[in-house]
Coordinates of C-alpha atoms in Angstrom, one line a residue:
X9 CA 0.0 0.0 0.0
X10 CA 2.8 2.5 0.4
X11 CA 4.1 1.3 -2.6
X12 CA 1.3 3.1 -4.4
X13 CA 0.8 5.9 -2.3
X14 CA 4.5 6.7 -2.8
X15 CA 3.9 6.1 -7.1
X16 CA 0.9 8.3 -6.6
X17 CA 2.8 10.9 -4.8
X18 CA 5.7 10.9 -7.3
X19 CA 3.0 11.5 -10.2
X20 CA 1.0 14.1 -8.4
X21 CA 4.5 15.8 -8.0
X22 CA 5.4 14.9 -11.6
X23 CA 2.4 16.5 -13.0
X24 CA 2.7 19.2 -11.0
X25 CA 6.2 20.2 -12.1
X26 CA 4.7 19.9 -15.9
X27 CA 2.1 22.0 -15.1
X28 CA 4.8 24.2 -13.3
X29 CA 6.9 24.0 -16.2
X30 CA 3.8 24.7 -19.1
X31 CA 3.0 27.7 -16.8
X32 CA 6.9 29.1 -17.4
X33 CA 6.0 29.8 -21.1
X34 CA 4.3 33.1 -22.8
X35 CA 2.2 31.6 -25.3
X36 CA 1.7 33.8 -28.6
X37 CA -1.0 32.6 -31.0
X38 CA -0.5 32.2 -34.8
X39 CA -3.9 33.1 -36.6
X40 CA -3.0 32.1 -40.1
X41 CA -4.9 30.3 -42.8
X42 CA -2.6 26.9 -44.0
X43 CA -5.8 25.5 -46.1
X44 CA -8.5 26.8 -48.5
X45 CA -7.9 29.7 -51.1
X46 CA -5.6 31.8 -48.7
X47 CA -3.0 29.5 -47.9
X48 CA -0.7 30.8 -50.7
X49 CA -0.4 34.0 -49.1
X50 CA -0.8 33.0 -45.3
X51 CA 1.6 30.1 -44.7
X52 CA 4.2 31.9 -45.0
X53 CA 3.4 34.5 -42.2
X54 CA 2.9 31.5 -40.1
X55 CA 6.4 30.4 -40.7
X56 CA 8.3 33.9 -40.1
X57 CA 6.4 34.2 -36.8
X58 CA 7.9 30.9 -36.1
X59 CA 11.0 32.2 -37.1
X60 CA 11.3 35.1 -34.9
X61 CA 9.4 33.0 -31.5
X62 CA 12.9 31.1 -32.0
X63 CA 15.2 33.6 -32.7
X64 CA 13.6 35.6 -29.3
X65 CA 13.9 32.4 -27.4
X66 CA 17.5 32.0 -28.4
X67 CA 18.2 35.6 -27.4
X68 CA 16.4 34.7 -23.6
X69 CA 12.9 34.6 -24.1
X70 CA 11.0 37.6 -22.9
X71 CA 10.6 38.6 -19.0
X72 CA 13.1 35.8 -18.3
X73 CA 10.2 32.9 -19.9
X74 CA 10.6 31.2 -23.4
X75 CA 7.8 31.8 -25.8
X76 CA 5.5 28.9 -26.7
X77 CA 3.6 29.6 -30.2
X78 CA 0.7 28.2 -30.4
X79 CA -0.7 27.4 -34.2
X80 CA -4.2 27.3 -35.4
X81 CA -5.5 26.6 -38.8
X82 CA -9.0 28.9 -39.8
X83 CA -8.6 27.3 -43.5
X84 CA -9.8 30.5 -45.3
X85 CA -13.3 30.0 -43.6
X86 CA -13.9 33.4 -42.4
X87 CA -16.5 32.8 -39.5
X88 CA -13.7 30.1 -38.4
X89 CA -11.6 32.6 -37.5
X90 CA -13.1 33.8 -34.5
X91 CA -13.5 30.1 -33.2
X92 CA -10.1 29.8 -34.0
X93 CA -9.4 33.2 -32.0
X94 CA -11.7 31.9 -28.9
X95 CA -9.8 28.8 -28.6
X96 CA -6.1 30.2 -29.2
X97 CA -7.2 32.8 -26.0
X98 CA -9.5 30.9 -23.8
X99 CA -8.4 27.4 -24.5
X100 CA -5.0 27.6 -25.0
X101 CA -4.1 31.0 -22.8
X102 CA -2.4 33.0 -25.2
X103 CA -1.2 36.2 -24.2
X104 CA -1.1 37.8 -27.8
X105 CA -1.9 36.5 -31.4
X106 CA -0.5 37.9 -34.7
X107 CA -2.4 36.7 -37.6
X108 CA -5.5 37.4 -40.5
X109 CA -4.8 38.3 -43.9
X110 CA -8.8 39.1 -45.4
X111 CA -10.3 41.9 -43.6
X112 CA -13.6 39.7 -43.2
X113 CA -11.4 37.4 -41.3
X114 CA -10.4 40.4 -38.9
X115 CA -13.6 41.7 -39.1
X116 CA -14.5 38.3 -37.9
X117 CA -12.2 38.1 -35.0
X118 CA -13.0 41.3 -33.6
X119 CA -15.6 40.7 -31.5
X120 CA -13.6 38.3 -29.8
X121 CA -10.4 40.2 -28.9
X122 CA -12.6 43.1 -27.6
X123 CA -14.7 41.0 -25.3
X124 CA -11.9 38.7 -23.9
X125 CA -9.5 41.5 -23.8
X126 CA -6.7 40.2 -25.9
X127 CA -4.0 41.8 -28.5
X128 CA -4.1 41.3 -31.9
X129 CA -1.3 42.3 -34.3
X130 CA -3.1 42.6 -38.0
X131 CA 0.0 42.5 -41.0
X132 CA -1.6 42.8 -44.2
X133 CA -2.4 45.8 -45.9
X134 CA -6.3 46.9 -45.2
X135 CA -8.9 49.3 -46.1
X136 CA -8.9 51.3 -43.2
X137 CA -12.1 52.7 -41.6
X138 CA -11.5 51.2 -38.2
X139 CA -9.5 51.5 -35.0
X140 CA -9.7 49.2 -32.2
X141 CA -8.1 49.4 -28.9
X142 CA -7.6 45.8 -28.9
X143 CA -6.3 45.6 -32.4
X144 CA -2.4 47.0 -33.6
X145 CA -2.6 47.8 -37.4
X146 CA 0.5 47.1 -38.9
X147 CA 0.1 46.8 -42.6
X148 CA -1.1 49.8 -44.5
X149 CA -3.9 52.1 -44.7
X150 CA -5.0 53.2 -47.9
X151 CA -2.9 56.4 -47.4
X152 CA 0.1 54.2 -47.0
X153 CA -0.4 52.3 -50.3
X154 CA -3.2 53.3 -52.1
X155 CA -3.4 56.6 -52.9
X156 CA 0.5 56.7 -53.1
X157 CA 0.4 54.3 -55.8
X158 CA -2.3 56.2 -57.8
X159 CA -0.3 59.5 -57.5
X160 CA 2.9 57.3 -58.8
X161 CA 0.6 56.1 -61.9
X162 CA -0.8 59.9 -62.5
X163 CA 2.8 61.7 -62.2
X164 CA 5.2 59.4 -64.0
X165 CA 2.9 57.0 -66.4
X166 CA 0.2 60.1 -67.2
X167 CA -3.0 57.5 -66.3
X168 CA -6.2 58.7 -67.2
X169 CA -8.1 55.9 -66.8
X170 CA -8.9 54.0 -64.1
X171 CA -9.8 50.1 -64.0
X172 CA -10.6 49.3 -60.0
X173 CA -10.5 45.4 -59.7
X174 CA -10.8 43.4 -56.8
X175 CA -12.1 40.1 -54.9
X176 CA -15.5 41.0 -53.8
X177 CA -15.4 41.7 -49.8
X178 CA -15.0 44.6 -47.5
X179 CA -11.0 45.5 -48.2
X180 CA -11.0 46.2 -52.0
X181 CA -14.7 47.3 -51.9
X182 CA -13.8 49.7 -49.6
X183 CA -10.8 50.8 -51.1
X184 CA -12.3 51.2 -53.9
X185 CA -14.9 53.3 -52.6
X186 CA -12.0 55.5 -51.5
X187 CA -10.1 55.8 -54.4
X188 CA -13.1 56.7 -57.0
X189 CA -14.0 59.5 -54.5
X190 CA -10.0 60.3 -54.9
X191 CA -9.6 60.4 -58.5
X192 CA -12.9 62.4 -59.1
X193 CA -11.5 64.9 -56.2
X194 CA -7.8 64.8 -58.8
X195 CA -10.3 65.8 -61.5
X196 CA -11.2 62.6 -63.1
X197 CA -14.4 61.9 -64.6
X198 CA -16.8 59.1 -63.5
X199 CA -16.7 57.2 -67.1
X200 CA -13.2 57.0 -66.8
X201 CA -13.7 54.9 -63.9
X202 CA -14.4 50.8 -64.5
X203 CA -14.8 49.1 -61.3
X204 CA -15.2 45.0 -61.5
X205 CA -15.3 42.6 -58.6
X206 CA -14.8 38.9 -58.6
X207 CA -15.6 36.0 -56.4
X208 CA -12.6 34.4 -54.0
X209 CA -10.6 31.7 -56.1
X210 CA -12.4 33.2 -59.5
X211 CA -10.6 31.6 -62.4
X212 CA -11.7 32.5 -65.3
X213 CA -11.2 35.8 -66.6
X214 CA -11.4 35.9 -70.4
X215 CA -14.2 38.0 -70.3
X216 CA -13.1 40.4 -67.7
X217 CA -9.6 41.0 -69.4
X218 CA -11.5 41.4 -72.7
X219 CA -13.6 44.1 -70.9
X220 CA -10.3 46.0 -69.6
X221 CA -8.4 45.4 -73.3
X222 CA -11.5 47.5 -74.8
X223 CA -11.8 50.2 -71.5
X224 CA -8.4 50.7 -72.2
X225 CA -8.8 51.4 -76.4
X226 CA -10.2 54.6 -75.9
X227 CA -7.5 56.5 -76.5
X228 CA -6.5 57.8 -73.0
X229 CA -3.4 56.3 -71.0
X230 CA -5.0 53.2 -68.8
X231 CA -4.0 51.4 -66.0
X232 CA -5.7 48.7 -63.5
X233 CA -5.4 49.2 -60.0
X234 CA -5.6 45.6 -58.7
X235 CA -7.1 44.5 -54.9
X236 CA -7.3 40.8 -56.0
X237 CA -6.5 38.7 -53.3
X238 CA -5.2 35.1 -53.2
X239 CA -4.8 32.5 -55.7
X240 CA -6.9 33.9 -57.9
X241 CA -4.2 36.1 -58.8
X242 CA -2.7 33.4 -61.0
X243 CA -5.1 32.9 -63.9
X244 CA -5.7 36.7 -63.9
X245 CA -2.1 37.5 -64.6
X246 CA -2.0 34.4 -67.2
X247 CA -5.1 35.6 -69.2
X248 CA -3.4 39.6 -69.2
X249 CA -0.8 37.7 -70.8
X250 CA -2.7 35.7 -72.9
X251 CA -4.5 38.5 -74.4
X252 CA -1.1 40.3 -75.2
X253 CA -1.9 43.0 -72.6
X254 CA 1.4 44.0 -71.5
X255 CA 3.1 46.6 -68.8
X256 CA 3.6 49.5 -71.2
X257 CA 0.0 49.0 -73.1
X258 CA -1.9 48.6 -69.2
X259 CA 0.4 48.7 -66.2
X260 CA -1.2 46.8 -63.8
X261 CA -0.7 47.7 -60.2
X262 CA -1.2 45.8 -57.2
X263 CA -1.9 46.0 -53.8
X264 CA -1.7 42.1 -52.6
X265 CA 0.4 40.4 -55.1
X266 CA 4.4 39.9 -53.4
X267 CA 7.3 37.8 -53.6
X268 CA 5.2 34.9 -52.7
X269 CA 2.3 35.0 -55.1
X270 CA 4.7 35.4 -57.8
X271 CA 6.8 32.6 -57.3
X272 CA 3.9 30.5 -58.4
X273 CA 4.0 32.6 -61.8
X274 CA 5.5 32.6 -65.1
X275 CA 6.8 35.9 -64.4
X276 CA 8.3 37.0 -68.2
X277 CA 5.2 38.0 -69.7
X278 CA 4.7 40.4 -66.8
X279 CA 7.8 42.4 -66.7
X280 CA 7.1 45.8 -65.8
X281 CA 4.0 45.6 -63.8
X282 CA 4.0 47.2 -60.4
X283 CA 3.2 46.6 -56.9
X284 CA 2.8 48.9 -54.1
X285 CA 4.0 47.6 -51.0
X286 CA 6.0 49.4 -47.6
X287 CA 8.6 46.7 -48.4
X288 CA 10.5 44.5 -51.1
X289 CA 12.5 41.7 -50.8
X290 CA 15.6 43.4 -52.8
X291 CA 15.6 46.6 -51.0
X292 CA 19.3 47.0 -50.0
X293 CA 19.9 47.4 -46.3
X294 CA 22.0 45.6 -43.8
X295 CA 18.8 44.6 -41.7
X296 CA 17.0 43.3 -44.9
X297 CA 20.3 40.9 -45.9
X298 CA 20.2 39.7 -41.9
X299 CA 16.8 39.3 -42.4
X300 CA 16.6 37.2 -45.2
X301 CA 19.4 35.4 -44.3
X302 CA 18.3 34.2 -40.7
X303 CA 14.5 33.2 -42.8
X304 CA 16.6 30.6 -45.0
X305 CA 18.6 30.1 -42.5
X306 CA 15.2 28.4 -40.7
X307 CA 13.2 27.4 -43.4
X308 CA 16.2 25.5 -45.0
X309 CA 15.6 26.9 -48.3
X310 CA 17.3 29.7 -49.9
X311 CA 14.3 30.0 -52.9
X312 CA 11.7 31.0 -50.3
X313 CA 11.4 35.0 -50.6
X314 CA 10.6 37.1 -48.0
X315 CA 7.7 39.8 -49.1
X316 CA 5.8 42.7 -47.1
X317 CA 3.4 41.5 -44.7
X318 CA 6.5 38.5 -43.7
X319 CA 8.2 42.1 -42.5
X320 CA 4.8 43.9 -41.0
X321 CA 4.8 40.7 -38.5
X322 CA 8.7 41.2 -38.1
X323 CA 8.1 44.7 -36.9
X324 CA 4.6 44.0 -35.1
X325 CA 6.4 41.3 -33.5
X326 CA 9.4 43.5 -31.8
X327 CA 6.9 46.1 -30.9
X328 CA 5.3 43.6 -29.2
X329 CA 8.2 42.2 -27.3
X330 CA 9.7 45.8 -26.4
X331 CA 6.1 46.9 -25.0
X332 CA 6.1 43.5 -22.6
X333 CA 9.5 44.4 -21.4
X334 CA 8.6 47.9 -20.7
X335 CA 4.9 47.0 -19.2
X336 CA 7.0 44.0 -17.1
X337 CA 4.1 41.8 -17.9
X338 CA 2.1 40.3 -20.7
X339 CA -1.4 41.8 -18.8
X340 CA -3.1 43.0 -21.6
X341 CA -4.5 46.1 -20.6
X342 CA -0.3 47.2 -19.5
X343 CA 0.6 46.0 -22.9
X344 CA -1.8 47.9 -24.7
X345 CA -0.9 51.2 -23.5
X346 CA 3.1 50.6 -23.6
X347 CA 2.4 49.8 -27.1
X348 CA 2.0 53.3 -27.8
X349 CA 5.3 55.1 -29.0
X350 CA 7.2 52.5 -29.2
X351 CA 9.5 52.7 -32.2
X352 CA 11.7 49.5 -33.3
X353 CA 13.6 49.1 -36.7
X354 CA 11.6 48.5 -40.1
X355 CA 13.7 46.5 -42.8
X356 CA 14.2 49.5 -45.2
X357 CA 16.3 51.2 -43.0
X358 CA 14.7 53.2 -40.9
X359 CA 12.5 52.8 -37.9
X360 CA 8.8 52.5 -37.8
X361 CA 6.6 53.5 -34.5
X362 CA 3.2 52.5 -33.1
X363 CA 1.2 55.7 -33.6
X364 CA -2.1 56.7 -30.9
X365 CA -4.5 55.2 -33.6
X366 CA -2.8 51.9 -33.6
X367 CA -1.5 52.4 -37.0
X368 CA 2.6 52.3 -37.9
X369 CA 5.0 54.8 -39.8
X370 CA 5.8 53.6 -42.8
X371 CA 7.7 54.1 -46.4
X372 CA 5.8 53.6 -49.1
X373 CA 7.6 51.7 -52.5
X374 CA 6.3 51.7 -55.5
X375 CA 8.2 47.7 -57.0
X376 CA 8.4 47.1 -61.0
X377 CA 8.6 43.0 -61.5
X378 CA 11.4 41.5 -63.0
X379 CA 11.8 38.5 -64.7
X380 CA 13.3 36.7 -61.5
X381 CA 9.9 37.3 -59.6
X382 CA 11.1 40.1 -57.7
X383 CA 10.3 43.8 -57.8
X384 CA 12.9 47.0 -58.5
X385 CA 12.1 49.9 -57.2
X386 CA 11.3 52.5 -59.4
X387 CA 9.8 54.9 -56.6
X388 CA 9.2 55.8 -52.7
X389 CA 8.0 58.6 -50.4
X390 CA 10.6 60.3 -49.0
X391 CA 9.9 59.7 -45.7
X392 CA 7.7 57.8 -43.4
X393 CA 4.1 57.7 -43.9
X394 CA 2.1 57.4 -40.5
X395 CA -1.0 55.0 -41.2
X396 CA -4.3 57.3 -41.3
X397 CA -7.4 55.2 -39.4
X398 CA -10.0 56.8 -41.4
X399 CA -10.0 58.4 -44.9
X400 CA -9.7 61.9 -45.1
X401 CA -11.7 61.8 -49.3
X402 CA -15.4 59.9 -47.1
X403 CA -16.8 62.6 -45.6
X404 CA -18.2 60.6 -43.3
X405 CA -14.7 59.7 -42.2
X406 CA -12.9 63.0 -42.6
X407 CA -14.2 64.2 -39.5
X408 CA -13.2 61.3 -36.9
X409 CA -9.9 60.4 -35.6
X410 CA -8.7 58.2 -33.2
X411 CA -6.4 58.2 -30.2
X412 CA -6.3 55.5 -27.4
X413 CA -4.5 57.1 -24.7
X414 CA -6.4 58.6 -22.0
X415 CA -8.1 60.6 -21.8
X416 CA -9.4 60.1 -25.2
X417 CA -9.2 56.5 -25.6
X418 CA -11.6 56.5 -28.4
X419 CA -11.0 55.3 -32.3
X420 CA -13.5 57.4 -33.4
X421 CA -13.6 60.5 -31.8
X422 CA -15.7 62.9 -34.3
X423 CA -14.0 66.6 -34.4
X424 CA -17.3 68.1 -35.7
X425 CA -19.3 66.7 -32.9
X426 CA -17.0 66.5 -30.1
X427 CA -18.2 63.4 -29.9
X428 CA -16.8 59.6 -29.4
X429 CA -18.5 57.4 -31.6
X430 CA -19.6 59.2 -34.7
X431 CA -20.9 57.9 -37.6
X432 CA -18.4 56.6 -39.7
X433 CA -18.7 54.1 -42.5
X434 CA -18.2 50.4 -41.2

């Protein structure tokens, strides 16, 4: 009999210790899809966040504990992103998660983070039109990429005409919505406009290309401003080529086609067409060649590029750690406000910093493709861009900002009204 109570003491004290020991780790919660139509695009992010949980546990951990990631898989199912959140926070304990790529994914989510009181870090470029206090932005807003990109088209290609294409949900939608009420405001007129939207994973588009090939026939310098997400990025970029539209015919510019969509491509036939993004692959710093060599260094494969939302988590996730270390804990509320100002180094050189609104300072690049699948770049802004939460061209926005330190804390605080919580479009 004392046999067993002394085996049942030993595994009492055994699981205790492993409970002791689980207890020891900051678990941080990767929200990325690795199935469905989005995996092209997401998989990666899941690995570089992998990448830098073990470089930071190499370098100590953070607050003397070694990170635990924690990955889930929401397969491109939108509404299975906020069970996916629920059970990374309340089942697993995370203490932050850095993940979604759609904005109906975040939109998804965001009940979730603001009822449990967790942190997410969002990396892909977005529409704008929201600031959450529970949410750090750092992609771009449509002032960080966008209209940037437009301005490049009018000022050094002389567009005129404007085809707006996108996957049909809230980002290029509202984008979109933007960007007409920007070009009409540069003096544009509304039948120089052609605005097309396309289901997720849409495949054929011999009609649609047809449609642009004859928009663009009128005479007046054309180019497409794309907000097609995912794969279906592929068979739009073959049937361009296809139809023999090429870069100096109908530039083509694009918002969510990097380094890693195109290495699925047959990129010859599109040499020349652009991509805005805050970051390229072959910009030419010190920090970008460490970068890129520490993510083949772990992945074990020096053909996998590295692209811009890859560096949006890279900075996100620094903020992140320097706000713990500052806060001394990973209590969300502490985090959330040492998260403000905190300024750690971007990958084009310079340094980017968590603004009031949750949004980052940025540059903004303007790549060209090249016939090895990555981009040269043929323009940037001089200087950093901070990330604008709601659009100055809706006049429903153009009233509101939004700052989350006290005493404001409000993401949209309307000037006209004095108000917090004024209308603004959703």
């Amino acid at each position: 009999m004392k046999v067993f109570k002394g085996l049942a003491a030993a595994a009492l004290a055994l699981a205790a210790s492993g409970a002791v020991a689980q207890e020891d780790t900051i678990k941080v919660g990767i929200l990325h899809s690795l199935s469905g139509t989005m995996a092209i695009s997401e998989t990666t992010l899941k690995d570089v966040m992998l990448m830098l949980i073990d470089e930071q546990n190499k370098n100590g951990g953070v607050l003397g504990k070694q990170l635990e990631a924690v990955v889930v898989d929401p397969a491109s199912d939108w509404p299975l992103f906020a069970e996916k959140a629920r059970e990374l926070i309340e089942g697993n304990g995370v203490s932050v998660v850095f993940g979604c790529w759609t904005s109906v994914s975040r939109k998804s989510v965001l009940p979730v983070f603001e009822e449990l009181n967790s942190i997410l870090f969002y990396p892909v470029q977005y529409e704008g039109e929201e600031s959450q206090r529970n949410v750090f932005y750092t992609g771009a807003a449509p002032n960080q990429q966008a209209i940037p990109a437009v301005d490049y088209l009018m000022e050094n290609e002389g567009v005129e005409r404007w085809v707006l294409a996108g996957t049909d949900y809230v980002y290029p939608r509202t984008t979109n919505k933007i960007l007409e009420a920007y070009l009409q405001s540069m003096g544009v007129a509304p039948e120089d406009i052609m605005i097309n939207y396309t289901p997720f994973g849409h495949s054929d588009w011999q009609t649609i290309v047809s449609d642009i090939k004859n928009f663009g026939s009128a005479g007046k310098k054309t180019a497409v401003v794309s907000t097609i997400n995912g794969d279906a990025n592929v068979p739009f970029y073959k049937e361009l080529a296809n139809q023999g539209i090429s870069a100096e015919d109908i530039p083509v510019v694009a918002f969510s086609v990097g380094e890693e969509e195109l290495a699925g491509l047959d990129t010859a036939p599109l040499v020349g067409h652009l991509a805005a993004w805050n970051y390229f692959m072959s910009v030419d710093t010190d920090v970008n060649a460490d970068f890129i060599d520490a993510w083949h260094g772990f992945i074990g494969n020096e053909d996998r590029v590295t692209n811009d939302p890859m560096e949006a988590h890279y900075i996100g996730f620094n903020m992140w750690v320097k706000a713990v270390e500052a806060a001394g804990t990973v209590e969300p509320d502490a985090v959330i406000d040492s998260l403000v100002g905190v300024s750690v180094p971007n990958l084009t050189g310079g340094y980017s910093a968590m603004m009031p609104n949750h949004h980052i300072t940025k540059p903004v690049l303007v790549g060209e493709i090249q016939d090895d699948g990555q981009f040269d770049v043929v323009w940037e802004t001089p200087g950093l861009v901070p990330g604008d939460a709601w659009s100055d061209f809706l006049p429903e926005s153009a009233v509101l900002i939004s700052d989350w330190r006290a005493p404001m804390s409000c993401g949209n605080f309307n000037t006209s009204t004095g108000q917090c919580g004024g209308a603004a479009a959703q």
